[in-house]
Short mmCIF file of C-alpha atoms in Angstrom, two decimals:
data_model
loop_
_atom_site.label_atom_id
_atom_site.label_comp_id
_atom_site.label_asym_id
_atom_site.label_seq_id
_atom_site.Cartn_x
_atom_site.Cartn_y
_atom_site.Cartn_z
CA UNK B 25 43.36 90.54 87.68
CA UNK B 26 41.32 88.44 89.29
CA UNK B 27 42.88 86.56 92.80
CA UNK B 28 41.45 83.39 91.81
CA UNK B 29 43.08 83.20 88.74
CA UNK B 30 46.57 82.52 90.78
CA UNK B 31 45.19 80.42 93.18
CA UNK B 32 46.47 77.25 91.64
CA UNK B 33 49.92 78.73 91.59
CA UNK B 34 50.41 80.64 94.35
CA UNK B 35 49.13 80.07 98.29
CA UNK B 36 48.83 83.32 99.19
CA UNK B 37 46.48 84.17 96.05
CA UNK B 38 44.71 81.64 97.03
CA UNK B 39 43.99 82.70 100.47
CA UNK B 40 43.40 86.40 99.04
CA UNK B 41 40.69 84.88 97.12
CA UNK B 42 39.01 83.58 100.07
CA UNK B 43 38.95 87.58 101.27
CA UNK B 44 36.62 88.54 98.11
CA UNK B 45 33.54 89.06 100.51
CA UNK B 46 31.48 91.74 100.48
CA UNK B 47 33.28 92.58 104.06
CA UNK B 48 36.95 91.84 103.06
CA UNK B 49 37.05 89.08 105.70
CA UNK B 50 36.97 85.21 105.11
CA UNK B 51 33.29 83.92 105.86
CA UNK B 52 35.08 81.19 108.11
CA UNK B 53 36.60 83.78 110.42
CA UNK B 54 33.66 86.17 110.47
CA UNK B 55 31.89 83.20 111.51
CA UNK B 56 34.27 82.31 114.34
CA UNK B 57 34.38 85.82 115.71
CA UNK B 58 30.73 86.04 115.81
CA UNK B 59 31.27 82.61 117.67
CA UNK B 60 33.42 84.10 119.87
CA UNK B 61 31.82 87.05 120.71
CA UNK B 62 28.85 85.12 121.77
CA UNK B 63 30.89 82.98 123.79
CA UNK B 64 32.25 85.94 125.47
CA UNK B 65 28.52 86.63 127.15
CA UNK B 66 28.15 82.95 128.04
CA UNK B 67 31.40 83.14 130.19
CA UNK B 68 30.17 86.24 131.45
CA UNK B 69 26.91 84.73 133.20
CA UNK B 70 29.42 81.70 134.59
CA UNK B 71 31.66 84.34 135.86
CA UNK B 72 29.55 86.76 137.31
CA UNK B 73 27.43 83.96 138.97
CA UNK B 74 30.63 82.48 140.54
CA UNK B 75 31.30 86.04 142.24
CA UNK B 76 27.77 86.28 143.06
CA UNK B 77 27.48 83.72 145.29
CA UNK B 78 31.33 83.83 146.84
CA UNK B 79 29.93 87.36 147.79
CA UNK B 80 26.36 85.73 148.93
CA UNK B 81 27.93 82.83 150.88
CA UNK B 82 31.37 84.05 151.84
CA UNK B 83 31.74 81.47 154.29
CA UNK B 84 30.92 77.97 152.75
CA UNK B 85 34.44 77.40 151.99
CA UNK B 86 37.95 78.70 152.18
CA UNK B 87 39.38 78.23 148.63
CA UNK B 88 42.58 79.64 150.00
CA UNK B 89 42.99 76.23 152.23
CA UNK B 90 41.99 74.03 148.83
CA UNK B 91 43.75 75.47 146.25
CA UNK B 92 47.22 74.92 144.81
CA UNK B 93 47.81 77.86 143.54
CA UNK B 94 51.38 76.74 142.44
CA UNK B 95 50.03 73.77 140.47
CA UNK B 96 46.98 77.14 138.92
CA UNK B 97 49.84 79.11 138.28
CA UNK B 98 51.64 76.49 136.43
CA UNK B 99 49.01 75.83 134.21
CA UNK B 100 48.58 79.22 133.48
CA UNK B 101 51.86 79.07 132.22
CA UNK B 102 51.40 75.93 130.11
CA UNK B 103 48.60 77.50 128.40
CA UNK B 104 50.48 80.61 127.13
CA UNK B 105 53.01 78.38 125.96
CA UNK B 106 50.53 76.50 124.10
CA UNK B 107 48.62 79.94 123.01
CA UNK B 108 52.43 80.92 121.42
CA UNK B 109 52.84 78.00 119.39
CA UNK B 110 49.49 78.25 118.21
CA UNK B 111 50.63 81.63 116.95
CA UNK B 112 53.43 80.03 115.46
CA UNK B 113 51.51 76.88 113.68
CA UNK B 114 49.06 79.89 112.12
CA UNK B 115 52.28 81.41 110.87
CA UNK B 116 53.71 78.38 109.54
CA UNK B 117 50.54 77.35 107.59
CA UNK B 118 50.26 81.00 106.04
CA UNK B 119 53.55 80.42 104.57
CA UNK B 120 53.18 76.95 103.84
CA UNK B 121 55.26 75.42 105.67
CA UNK B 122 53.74 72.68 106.40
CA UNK B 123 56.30 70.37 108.77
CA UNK B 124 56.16 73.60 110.87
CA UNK B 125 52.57 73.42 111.07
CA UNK B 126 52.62 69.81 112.28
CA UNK B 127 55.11 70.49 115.26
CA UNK B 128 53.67 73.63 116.47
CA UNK B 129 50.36 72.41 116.14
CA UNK B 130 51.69 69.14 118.13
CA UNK B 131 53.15 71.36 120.61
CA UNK B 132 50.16 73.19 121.40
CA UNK B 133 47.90 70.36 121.70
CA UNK B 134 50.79 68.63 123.70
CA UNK B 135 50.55 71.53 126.63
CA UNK B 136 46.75 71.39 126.05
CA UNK B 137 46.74 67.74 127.25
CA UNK B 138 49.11 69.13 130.25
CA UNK B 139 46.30 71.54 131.47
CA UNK B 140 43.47 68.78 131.08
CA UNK B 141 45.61 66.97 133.29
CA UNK B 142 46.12 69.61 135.60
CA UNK B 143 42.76 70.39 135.88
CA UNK B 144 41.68 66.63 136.49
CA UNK B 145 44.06 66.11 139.20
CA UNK B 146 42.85 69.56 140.72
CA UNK B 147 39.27 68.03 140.69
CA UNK B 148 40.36 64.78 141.81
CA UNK B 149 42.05 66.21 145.00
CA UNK B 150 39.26 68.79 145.47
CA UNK B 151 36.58 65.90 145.49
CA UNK B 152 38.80 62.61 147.46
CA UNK B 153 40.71 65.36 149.98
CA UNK B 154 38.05 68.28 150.37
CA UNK B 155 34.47 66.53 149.34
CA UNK B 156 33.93 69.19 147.07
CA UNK B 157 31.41 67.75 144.44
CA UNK B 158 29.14 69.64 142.41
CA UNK B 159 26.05 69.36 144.80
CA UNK B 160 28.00 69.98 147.87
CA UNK B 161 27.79 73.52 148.42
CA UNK B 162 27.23 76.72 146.00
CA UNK B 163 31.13 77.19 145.86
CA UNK B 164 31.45 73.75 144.38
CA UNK B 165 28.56 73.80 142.00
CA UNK B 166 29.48 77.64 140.32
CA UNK B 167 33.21 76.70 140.43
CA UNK B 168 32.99 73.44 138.65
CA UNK B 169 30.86 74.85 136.31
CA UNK B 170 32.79 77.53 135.11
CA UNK B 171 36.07 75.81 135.31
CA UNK B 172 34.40 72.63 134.42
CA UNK B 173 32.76 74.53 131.00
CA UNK B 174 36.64 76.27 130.20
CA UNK B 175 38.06 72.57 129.84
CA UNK B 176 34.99 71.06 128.25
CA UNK B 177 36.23 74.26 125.63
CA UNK B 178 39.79 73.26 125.81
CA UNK B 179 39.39 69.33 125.24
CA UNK B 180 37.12 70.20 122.11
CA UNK B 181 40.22 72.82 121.06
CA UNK B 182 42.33 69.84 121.54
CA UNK B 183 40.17 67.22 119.19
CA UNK B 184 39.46 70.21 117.03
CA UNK B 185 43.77 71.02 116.85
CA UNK B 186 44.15 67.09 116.68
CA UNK B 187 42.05 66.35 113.51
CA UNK B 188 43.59 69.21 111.55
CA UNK B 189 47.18 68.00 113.04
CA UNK B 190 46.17 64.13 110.96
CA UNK B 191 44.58 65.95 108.15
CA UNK B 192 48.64 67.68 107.43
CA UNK B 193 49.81 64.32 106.89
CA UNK B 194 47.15 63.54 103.93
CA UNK B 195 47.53 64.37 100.34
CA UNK B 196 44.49 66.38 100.82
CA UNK B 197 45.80 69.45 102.92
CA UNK B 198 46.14 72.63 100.75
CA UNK B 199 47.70 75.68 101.13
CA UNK B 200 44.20 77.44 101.05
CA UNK B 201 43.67 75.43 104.65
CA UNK B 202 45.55 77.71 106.15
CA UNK B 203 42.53 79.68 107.10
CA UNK B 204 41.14 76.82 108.99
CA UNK B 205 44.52 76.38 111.02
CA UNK B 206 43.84 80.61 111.80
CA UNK B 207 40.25 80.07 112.89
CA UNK B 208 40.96 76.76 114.94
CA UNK B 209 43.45 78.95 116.61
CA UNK B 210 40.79 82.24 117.10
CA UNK B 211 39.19 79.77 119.37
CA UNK B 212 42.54 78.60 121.23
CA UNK B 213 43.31 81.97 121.65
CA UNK B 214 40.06 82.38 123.00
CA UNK B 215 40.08 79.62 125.26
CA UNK B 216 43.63 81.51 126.75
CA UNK B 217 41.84 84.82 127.18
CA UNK B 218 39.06 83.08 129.16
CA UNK B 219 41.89 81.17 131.42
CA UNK B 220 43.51 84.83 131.97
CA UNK B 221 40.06 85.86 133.68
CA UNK B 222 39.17 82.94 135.67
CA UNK B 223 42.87 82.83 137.11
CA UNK B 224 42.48 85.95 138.20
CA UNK B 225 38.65 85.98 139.33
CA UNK B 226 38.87 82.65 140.63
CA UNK B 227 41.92 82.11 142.13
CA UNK B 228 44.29 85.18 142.41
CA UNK B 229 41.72 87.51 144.11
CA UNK B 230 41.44 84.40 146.81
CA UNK B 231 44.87 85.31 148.01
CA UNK B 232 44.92 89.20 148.39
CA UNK B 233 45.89 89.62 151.96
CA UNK B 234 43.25 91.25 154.31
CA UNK B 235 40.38 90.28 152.48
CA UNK B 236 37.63 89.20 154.66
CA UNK K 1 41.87 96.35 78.59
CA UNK K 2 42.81 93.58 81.22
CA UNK K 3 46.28 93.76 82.31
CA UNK K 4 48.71 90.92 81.59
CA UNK K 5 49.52 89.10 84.50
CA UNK K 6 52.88 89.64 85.73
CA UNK K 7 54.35 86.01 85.88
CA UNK K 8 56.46 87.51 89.06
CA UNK K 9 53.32 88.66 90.96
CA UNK K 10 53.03 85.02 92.89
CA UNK K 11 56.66 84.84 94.33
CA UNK K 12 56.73 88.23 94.71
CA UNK K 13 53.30 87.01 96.63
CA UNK K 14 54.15 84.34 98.50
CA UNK K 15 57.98 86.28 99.63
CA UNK K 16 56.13 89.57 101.01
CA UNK K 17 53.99 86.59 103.36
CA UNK K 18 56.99 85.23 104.36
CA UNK K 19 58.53 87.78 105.42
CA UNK K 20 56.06 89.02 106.87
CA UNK K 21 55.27 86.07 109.26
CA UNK K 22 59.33 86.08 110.14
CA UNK K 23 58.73 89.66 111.27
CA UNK K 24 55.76 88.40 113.78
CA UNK K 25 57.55 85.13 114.71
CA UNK K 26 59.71 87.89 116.59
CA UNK K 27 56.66 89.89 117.68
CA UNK K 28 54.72 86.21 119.14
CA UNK K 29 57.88 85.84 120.97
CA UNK K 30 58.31 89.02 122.60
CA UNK K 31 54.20 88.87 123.54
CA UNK K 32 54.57 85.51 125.02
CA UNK K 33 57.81 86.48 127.24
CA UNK K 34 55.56 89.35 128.51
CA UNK K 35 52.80 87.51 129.08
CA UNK K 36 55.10 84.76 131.24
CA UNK K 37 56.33 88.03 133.21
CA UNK K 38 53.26 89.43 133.95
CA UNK K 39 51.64 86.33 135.11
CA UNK K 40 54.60 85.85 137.39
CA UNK K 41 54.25 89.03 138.79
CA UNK K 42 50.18 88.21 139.60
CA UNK K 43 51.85 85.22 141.37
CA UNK K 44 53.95 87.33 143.64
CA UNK K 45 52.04 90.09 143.88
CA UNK K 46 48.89 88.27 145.86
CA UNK K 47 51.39 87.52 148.44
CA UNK K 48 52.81 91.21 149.30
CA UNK K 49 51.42 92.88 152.72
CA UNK K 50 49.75 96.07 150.93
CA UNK K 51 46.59 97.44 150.98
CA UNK K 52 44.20 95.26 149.23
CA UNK K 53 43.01 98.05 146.87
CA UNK K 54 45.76 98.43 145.36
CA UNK K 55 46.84 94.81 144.74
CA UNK K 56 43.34 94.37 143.30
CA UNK K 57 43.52 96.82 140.97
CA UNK K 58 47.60 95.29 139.94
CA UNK K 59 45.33 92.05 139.44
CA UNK K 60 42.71 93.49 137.10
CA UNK K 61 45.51 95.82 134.85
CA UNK K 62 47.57 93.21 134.38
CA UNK K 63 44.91 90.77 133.52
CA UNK K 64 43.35 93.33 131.27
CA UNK K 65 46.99 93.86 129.96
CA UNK K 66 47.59 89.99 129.13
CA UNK K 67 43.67 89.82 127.71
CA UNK K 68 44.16 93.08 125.11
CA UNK K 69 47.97 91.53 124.60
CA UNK K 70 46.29 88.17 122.92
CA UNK K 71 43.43 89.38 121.39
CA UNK K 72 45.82 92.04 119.90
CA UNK K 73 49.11 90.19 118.41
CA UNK K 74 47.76 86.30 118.45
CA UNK K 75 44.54 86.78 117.31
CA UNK K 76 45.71 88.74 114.34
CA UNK K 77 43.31 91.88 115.79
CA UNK K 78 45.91 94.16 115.12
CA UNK K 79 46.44 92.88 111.03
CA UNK K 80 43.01 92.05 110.41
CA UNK K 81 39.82 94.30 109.43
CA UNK K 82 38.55 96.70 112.40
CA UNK K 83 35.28 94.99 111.49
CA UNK K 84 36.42 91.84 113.40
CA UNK K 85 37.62 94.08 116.35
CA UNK K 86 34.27 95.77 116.34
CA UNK K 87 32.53 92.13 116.08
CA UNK K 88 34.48 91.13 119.26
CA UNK K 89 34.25 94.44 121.31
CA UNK K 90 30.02 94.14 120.81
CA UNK K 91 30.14 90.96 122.82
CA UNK K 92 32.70 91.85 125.04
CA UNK K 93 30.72 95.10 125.99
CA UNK K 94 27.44 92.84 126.33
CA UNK K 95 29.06 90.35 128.48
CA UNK K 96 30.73 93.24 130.56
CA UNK K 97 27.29 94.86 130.58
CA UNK K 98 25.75 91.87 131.99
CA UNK K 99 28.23 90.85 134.87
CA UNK K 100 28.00 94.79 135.98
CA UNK K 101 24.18 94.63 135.89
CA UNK K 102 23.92 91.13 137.90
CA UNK K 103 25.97 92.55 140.10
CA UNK K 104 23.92 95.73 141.52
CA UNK K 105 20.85 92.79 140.68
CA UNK K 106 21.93 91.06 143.47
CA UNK K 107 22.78 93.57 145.54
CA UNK K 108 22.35 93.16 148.74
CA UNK K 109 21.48 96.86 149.70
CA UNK K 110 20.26 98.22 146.11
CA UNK K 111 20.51 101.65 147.36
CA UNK K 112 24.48 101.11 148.53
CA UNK K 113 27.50 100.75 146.56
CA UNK K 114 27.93 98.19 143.91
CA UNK K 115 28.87 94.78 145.05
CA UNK K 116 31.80 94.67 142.29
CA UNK K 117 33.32 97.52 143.91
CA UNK K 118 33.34 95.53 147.40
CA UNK K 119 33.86 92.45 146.42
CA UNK K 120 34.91 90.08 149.55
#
């Protein structure tokens, strides 16, 4: 029988029926991991042009004497947090429970706003306290970019999390949406993933002992 | 002949999804505990008076750790098709491609040791 045929009665038929591809995987999320993987190489370049040029110019700047890393680490924290309960709000939409769905979902965008706001002051007190702009020096223009182009990536996660978060509380929400809540939260996930490298590339490595 | 459909199929459905996701509500919670651990330890461990080699190489398993630990349980790698694990790993291998050859392209004695194995 066909899985369309219970997709008025039943939400999980109905998402089923979204899976009758010729690959067995939703179009939607196909799409996003393509995404995804593309994004992947794009980091890549910001990355490996960020260690370029530390290795280059070793000298320009001490990052050890400007960063916090207490206020980095804390933030790395707040976005696992946030990664979690976006794991949770997927789980909550696949089973339809849709006031679930509306706090997790508010959670996660709530510790998204706490890293944008971590990462602002950290620019802030980089630029009044250090002069570190983006034309300064090589450090400043590869480090803004990359960390600059991972919150540009979070604050559209956030608008992204936010309209689906006011869409819940209209009549038009359906169970089949819980797809969209999975894919919007493929590219949280992936915005956590991309945090986990630049913490370490950018920050942690800065603070191994004996490194000259 | 079509089969008559079996007016329990839905519930039965819809319960199997449930519990399901109940089973990896436990799962997300274990993952995320982990991941808070291991990130504390990265904290710590940048700070302890050993030989920079090895404290490098904590950095990059635990990282790699925390990245496979996301991808794997939050991302839904380890329930969905291997095609989207395949999709993923094809731009993960070109992106790792590309940092490893701008590396030795910038090199600052091409005929030396990689700069990603000296880094700093």
């Amino acid at each position: 029988m066909s899985a369309h045929s219970h997709a008025a009665d039943d939400p999980h038929a109905a998402l089923e029926a979204l899976k009758e591809t010729s690959t067995g995987i939703e179009n939607k999320k196909l799409a996003m991991w393509a995404f995804l993987a593309s994004d992947c190489m794009f980091f890549g370049t910001l990355i490996s042009t960020h260690l370029i040029y530390r290795k280059i110019y070793p000298d320009i700047v001490d990052p050890k004497a400007i960063f916090d890393i207490e206020l980095t680490g804390f933030s790395s924290f707040i976005l696992l947090m946030s990664s979690f309960l976006m794991a949770l709000s997927v789980s909550a939409a696949h089973k339809g429970n849709i006031k679930g769905v509306r706090w997790f979902l508010g959670g996660t965008i709530f510790f998204g706003l706490i890293f944008l706001c971590g990462q602002v002051y950290e620019f802030h007190h980089f630029v009044t306290d250090f002069g570190l702009t983006l034309s300064s020096n090589v450090f400043g223009s590869t480090f803004y970019v990359l960390t600059g182009t991972h919150g540009v990536h979070v604050a559209l996660g956030i608008i992204w999390l936010g309209s689906w978060l006011v869409y819940t509380f209209t009549d038009r929400y359906k169970a089949e949406h819980a797809l969209d809540i999975e894919v919007a939260g493929l590219y949280w996930h992936f915005v956590d993933i991309v945090w986990i490298v630049i913490f370490t590339v950018v920050y942690l490595v800065e603070y191994v002992p004996f490194l000259t | 002949m079509i089969p008559s459909p079996d007016p329990r199929l839905p519930e039965s459905g819809h319960a199997a999804v449930i519990a399901e996701e109940h089973k990896k509500y436990f799962t997300f919670f274990n993952v995320s505990i982990a991941l808070i651990a291991i990130t504390a330890i990265e904290l710590v461990i940048v700070y302890f008076p050993i030989n920079k080699w090895i404290v490098l190489t904590a950095l990059g398993v635990l990282s790699l750790i925390k990245f496979l630990a996301v991808i794997w349980w939050f991302m839904h790698l380890k329930w969905d098709r291997m095609l989207c694990t395949i999709l993923f790993m094809i731009g993960m291998v070109i992106a790792g491609g590309t940092v490893t050859a701008l590396m030795f392209l910038f090199e600052e004695d091409p005929a030396g040791p990689p700069m990603m194995f000296m880094l700093f």
